[in-house]
CSV table of C-alpha atoms in Angstrom, one decimal:
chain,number,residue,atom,x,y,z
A,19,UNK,CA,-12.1,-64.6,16.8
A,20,UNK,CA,-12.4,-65.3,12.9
A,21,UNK,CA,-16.0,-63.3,13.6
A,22,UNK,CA,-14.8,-60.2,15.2
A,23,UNK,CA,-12.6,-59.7,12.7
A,24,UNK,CA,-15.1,-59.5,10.2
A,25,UNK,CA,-16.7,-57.4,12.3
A,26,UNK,CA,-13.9,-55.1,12.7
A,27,UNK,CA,-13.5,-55.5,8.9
A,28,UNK,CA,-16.7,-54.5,8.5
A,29,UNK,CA,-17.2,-51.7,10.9
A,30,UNK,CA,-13.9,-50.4,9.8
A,31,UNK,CA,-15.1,-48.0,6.6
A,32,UNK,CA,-18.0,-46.4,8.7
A,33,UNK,CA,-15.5,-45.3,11.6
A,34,UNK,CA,-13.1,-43.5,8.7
A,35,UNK,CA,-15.0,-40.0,9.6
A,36,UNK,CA,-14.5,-40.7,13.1
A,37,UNK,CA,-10.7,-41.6,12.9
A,38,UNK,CA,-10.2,-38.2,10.8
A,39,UNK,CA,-11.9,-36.4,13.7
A,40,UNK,CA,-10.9,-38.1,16.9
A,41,UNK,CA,-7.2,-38.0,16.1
A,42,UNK,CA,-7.0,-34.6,15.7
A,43,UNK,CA,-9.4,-33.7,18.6
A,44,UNK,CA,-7.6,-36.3,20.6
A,45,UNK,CA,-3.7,-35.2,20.1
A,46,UNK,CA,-5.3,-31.5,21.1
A,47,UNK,CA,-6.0,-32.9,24.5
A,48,UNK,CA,-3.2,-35.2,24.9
A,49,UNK,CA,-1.2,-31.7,24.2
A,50,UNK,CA,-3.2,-30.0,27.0
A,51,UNK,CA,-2.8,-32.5,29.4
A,52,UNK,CA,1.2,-32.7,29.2
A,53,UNK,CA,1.2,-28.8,28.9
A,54,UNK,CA,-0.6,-29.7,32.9
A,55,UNK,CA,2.3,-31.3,33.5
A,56,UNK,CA,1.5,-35.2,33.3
A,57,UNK,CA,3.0,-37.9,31.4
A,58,UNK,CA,2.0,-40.1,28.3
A,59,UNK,CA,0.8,-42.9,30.8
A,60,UNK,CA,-1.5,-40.6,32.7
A,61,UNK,CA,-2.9,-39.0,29.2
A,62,UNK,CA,-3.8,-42.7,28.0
A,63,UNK,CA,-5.3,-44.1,31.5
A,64,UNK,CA,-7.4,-40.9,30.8
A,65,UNK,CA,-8.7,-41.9,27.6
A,66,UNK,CA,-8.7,-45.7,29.0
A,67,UNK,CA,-11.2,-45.2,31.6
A,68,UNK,CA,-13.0,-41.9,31.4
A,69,UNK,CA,-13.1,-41.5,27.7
A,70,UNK,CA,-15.9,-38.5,27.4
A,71,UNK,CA,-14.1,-36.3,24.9
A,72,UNK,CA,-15.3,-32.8,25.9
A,73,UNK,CA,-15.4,-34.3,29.8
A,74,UNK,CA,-11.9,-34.7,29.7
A,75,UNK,CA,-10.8,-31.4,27.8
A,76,UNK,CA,-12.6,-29.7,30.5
A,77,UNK,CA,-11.0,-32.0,32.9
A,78,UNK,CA,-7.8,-30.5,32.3
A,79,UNK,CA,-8.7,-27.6,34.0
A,80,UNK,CA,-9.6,-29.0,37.1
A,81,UNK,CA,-6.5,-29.9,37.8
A,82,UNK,CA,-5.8,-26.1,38.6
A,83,UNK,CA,-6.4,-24.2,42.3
A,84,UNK,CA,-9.5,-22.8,42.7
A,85,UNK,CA,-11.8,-25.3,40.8
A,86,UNK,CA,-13.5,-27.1,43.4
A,87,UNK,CA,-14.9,-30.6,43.4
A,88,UNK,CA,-18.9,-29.3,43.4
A,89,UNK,CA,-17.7,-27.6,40.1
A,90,UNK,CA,-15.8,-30.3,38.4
A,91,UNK,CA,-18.6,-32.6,39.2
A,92,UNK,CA,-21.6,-30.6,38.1
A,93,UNK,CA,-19.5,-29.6,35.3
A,94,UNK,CA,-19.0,-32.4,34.2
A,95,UNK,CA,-22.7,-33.8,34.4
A,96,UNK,CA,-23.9,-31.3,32.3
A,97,UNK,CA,-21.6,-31.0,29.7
A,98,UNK,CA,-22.7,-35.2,29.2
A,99,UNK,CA,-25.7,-35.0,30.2
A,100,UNK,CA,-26.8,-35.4,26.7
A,101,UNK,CA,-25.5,-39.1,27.3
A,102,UNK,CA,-28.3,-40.4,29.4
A,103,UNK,CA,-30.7,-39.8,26.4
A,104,UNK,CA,-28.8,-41.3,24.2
A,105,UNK,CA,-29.2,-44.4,26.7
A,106,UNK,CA,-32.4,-43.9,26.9
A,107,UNK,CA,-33.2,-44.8,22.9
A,108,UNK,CA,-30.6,-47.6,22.8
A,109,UNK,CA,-31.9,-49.3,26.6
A,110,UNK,CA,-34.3,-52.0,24.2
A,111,UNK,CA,-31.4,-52.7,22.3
A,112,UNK,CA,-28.5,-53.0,24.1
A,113,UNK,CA,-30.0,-55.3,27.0
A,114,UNK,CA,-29.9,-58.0,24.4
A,115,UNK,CA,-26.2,-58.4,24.7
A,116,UNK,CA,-25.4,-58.9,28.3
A,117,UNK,CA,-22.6,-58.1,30.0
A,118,UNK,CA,-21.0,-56.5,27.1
A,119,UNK,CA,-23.8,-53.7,27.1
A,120,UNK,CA,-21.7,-52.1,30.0
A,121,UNK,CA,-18.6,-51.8,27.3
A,122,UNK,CA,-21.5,-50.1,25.0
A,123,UNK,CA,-23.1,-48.0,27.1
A,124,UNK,CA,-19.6,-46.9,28.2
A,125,UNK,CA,-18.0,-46.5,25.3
A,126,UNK,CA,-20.9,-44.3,24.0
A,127,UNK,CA,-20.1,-40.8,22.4
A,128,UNK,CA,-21.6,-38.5,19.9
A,129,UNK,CA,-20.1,-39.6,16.8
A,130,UNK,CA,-20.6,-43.7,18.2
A,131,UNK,CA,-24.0,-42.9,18.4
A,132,UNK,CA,-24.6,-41.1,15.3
A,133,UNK,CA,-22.6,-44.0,13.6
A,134,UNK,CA,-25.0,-46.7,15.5
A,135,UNK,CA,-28.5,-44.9,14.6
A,136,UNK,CA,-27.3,-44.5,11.2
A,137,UNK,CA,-25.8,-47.3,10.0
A,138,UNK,CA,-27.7,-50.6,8.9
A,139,UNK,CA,-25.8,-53.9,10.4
A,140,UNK,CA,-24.1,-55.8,7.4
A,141,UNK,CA,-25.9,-59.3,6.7
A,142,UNK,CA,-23.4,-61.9,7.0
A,143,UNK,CA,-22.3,-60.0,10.6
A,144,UNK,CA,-23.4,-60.2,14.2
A,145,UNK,CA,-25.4,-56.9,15.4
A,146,UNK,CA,-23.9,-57.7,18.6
A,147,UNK,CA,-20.1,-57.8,17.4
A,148,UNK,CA,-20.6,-55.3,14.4
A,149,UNK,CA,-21.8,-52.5,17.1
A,150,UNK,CA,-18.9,-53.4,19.7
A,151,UNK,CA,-16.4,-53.0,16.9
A,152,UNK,CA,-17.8,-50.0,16.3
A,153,UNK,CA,-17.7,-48.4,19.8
A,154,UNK,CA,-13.9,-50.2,20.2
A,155,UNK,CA,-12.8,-48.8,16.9
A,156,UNK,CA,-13.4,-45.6,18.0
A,157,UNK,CA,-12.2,-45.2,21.1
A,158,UNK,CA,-8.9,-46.8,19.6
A,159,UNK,CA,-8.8,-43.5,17.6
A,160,UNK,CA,-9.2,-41.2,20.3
A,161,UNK,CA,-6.3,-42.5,22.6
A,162,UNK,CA,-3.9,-43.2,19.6
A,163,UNK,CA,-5.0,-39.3,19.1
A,164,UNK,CA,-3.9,-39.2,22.8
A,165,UNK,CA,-0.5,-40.4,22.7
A,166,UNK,CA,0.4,-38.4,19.8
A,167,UNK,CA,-0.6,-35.2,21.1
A,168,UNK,CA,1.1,-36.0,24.5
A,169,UNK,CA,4.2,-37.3,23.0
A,170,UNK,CA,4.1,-34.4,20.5
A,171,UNK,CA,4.3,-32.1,23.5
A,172,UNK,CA,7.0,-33.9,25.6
A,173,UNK,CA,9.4,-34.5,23.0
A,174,UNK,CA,9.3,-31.3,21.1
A,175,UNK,CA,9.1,-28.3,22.8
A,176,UNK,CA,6.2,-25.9,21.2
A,177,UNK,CA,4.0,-23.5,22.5
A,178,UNK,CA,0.4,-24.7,22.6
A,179,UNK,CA,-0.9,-21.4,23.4
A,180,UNK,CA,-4.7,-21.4,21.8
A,181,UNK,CA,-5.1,-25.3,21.2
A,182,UNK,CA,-7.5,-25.4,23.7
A,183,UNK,CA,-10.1,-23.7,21.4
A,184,UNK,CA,-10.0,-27.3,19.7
A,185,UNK,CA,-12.6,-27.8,22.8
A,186,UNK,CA,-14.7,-24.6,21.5
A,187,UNK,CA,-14.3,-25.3,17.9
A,188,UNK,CA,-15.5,-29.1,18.5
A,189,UNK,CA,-18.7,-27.4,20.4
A,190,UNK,CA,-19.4,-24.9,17.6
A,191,UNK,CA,-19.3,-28.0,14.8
A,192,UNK,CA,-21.8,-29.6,17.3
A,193,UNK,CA,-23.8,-26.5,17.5
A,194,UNK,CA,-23.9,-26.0,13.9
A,195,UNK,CA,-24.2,-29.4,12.7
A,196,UNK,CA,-27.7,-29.6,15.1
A,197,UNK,CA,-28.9,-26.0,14.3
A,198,UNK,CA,-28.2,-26.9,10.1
A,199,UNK,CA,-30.4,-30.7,10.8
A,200,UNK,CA,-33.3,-29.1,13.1
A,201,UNK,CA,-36.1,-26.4,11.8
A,202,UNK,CA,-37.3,-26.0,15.3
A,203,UNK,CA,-34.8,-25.0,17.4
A,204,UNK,CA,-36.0,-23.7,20.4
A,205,UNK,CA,-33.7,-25.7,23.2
A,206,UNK,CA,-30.5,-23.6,20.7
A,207,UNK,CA,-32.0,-20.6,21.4
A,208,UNK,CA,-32.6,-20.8,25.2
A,209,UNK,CA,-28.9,-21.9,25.0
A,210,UNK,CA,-27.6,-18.5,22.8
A,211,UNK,CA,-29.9,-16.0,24.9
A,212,UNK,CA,-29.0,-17.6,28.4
A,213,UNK,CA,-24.8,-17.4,27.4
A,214,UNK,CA,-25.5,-13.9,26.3
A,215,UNK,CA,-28.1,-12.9,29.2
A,216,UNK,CA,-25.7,-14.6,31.9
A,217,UNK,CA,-22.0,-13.1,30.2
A,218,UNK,CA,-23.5,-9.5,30.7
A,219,UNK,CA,-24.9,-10.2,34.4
A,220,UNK,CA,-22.0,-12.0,35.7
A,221,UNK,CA,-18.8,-11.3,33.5
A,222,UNK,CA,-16.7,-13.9,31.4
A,223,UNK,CA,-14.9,-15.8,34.1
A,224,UNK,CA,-18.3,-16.8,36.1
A,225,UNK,CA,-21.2,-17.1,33.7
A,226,UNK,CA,-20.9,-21.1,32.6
A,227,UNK,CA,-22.3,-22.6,36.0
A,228,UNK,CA,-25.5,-20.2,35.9
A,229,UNK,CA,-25.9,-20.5,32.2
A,230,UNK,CA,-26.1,-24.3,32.6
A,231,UNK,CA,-28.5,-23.6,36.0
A,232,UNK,CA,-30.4,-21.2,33.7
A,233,UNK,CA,-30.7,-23.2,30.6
A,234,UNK,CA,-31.9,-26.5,32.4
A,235,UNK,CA,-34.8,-25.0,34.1
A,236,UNK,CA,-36.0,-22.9,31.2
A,237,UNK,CA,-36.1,-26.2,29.4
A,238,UNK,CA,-37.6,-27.8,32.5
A,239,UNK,CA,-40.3,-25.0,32.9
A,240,UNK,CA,-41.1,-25.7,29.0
A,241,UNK,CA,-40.8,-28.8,28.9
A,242,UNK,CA,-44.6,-29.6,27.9
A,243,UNK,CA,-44.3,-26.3,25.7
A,244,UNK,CA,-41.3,-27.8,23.6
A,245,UNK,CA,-42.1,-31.5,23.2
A,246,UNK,CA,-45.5,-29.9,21.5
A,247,UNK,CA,-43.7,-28.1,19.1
A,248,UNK,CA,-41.1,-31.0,18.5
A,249,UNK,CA,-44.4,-33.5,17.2
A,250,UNK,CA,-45.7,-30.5,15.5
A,251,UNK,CA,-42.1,-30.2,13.8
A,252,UNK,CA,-41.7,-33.9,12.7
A,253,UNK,CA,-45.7,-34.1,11.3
C-alpha cells in the first residue's frame, strides 16, 4: 500500500490539468443527465462503468424517443473510435502488467493518454503503479465532476438551457488543440468539408450519421495517399 501511495503522490501534480478540466466537463454532464430525469446514483454508475466522456454526453440523448439502438451504437463507435489507436501504440506496454492492463486499457481517455505518452515515470516509482495512478486519478475527477453537477441540478433548481454545448466546446478544444500541433492536416479537413458538404444535402437534424459514413471512407479510400504525406510531414 506504502507504494501506491507514492505513486498517487507522484502522479498527483501531472493530473492537476486534468482535475481543472474533468470537473468542469464532468458536473456539465452530471447536470444533463438529472435534467433526463435520473438520480445522483444513476449519474455515478455512469461514470463508474462506461466512463467515455463525450460517449456519455452523447448518451444522454439516447435516452430520448426516436433514437434507435443502430444509432446509439454506431454513434457511439465513432465518436471513440479514436480509442482503439490509442490501444494500438500502448498494446507492447501495457501487456507487461497483467490483469491490471484491463483497468488501463479501460480507463483510457484523451487527456490519460496524453498524460501517459508525455510524462517520463519518476525513478524511485513503479511504471506499473505510477501509470494506474494515473488513469485512477483521473477518472476520480470526472465522477467527483459527476456528482456535483447532478447534485447541483437536484437540489437547486436552475435552468441548464445551453450547457450541453460543454460537449461542443470540449470538441472544438480538441479540434483546435490538434489542428494548432499538426502542419499536415488533411484527415481535419475531410472532417470540415464533409460537416459542411453533408449539413447542406441533408439539413441540421440528419447530417451527423452520413458525415461520419462520409468521413471514414474518404479516409479509407486515402488511406495510402495520407500515411504518405504523414512520413513526408514528420521527415
Amino acid at each position: 500500500m506504502g507504494e501506491y501511495r507514492k505513486a498517487v503522490a507522484r502522479a498527483f501534480p501531472y493530473t492537476i490539468p486534468v482535475f481543472a478540466g474533468y470537473l468542469f466537463i464532468g458536473a456539465a454532464f452530471g447536470v444533463m443527465f438529472a435534467d433526463q430525469g435520473y438520480n445522483v446514483l444513476w449519474a455515478i454508475l455512469m461514470s463508474v462503468v462506461v466512463y467515455a466522456g463525450s460517449g456519455q454526453y452523447l448518451a444522454t440523448n439516447f435516452f430520448v424517443p426516436g433514437v434507435s439502438i443502430i444509432q446509439a451504437v454506431f454513434l457511439t463507435v465513432m465518436v471513440n473510435i479514436r480509442h482503439v489507436f490509442y490501444g494500438l501504440s500502448l498494446v507492447d506496454r501495457y501487456n507487461r502488467f497483467g490483469k491490471k492492463r484491463w483497468y488501463l486499457i479501460f480507463g483510457m481517455t484523451d487527456e490519460t493518454y496524453s498524460l501517459i505518452c508525455t510524462t517520463d515515470v519518476p525513478d524511485d516509482v513503479d511504471e506499473e503503479k505510477f501509470l494506474l495512478s494515473i488513469t485512477l486519478l483521473n477518472q476520480l475527477y470526472w465522477i467527483l465532476g459527476t456528482i456535483i453537477g447532478s447534485v447541483a441540478f437536484t437540489v437547486i433548481s436552475f435552468d441548464s438551457t445551453g450547457i450541453e454545448f460543454a460537449m461542443t466546446a470540449l470538441f472544438i478544444v480538441m479540434f483546435m488543440e490538434l489542428w494548432y500541433r499538426r502542419t499536415n492536416r488533411p484527415a481535419e479537413l475531410i472532417g470540415m468539408v464533409s460537416a459542411v458538404l453533408c449539413l447542406a444535402l441533408f439539413g441540421a437534424e440528419n447530417f451527423v450519421l452520413p458525415t461520419m459514413v462520409l468521413m471514414v471512407a474518404v479516409i479509407l479510400l486515402g488511406k495510402k495517399k495520407l500515411n504518405r504525406e504523414e512520413v513526408e510531414a514528420d521527415a
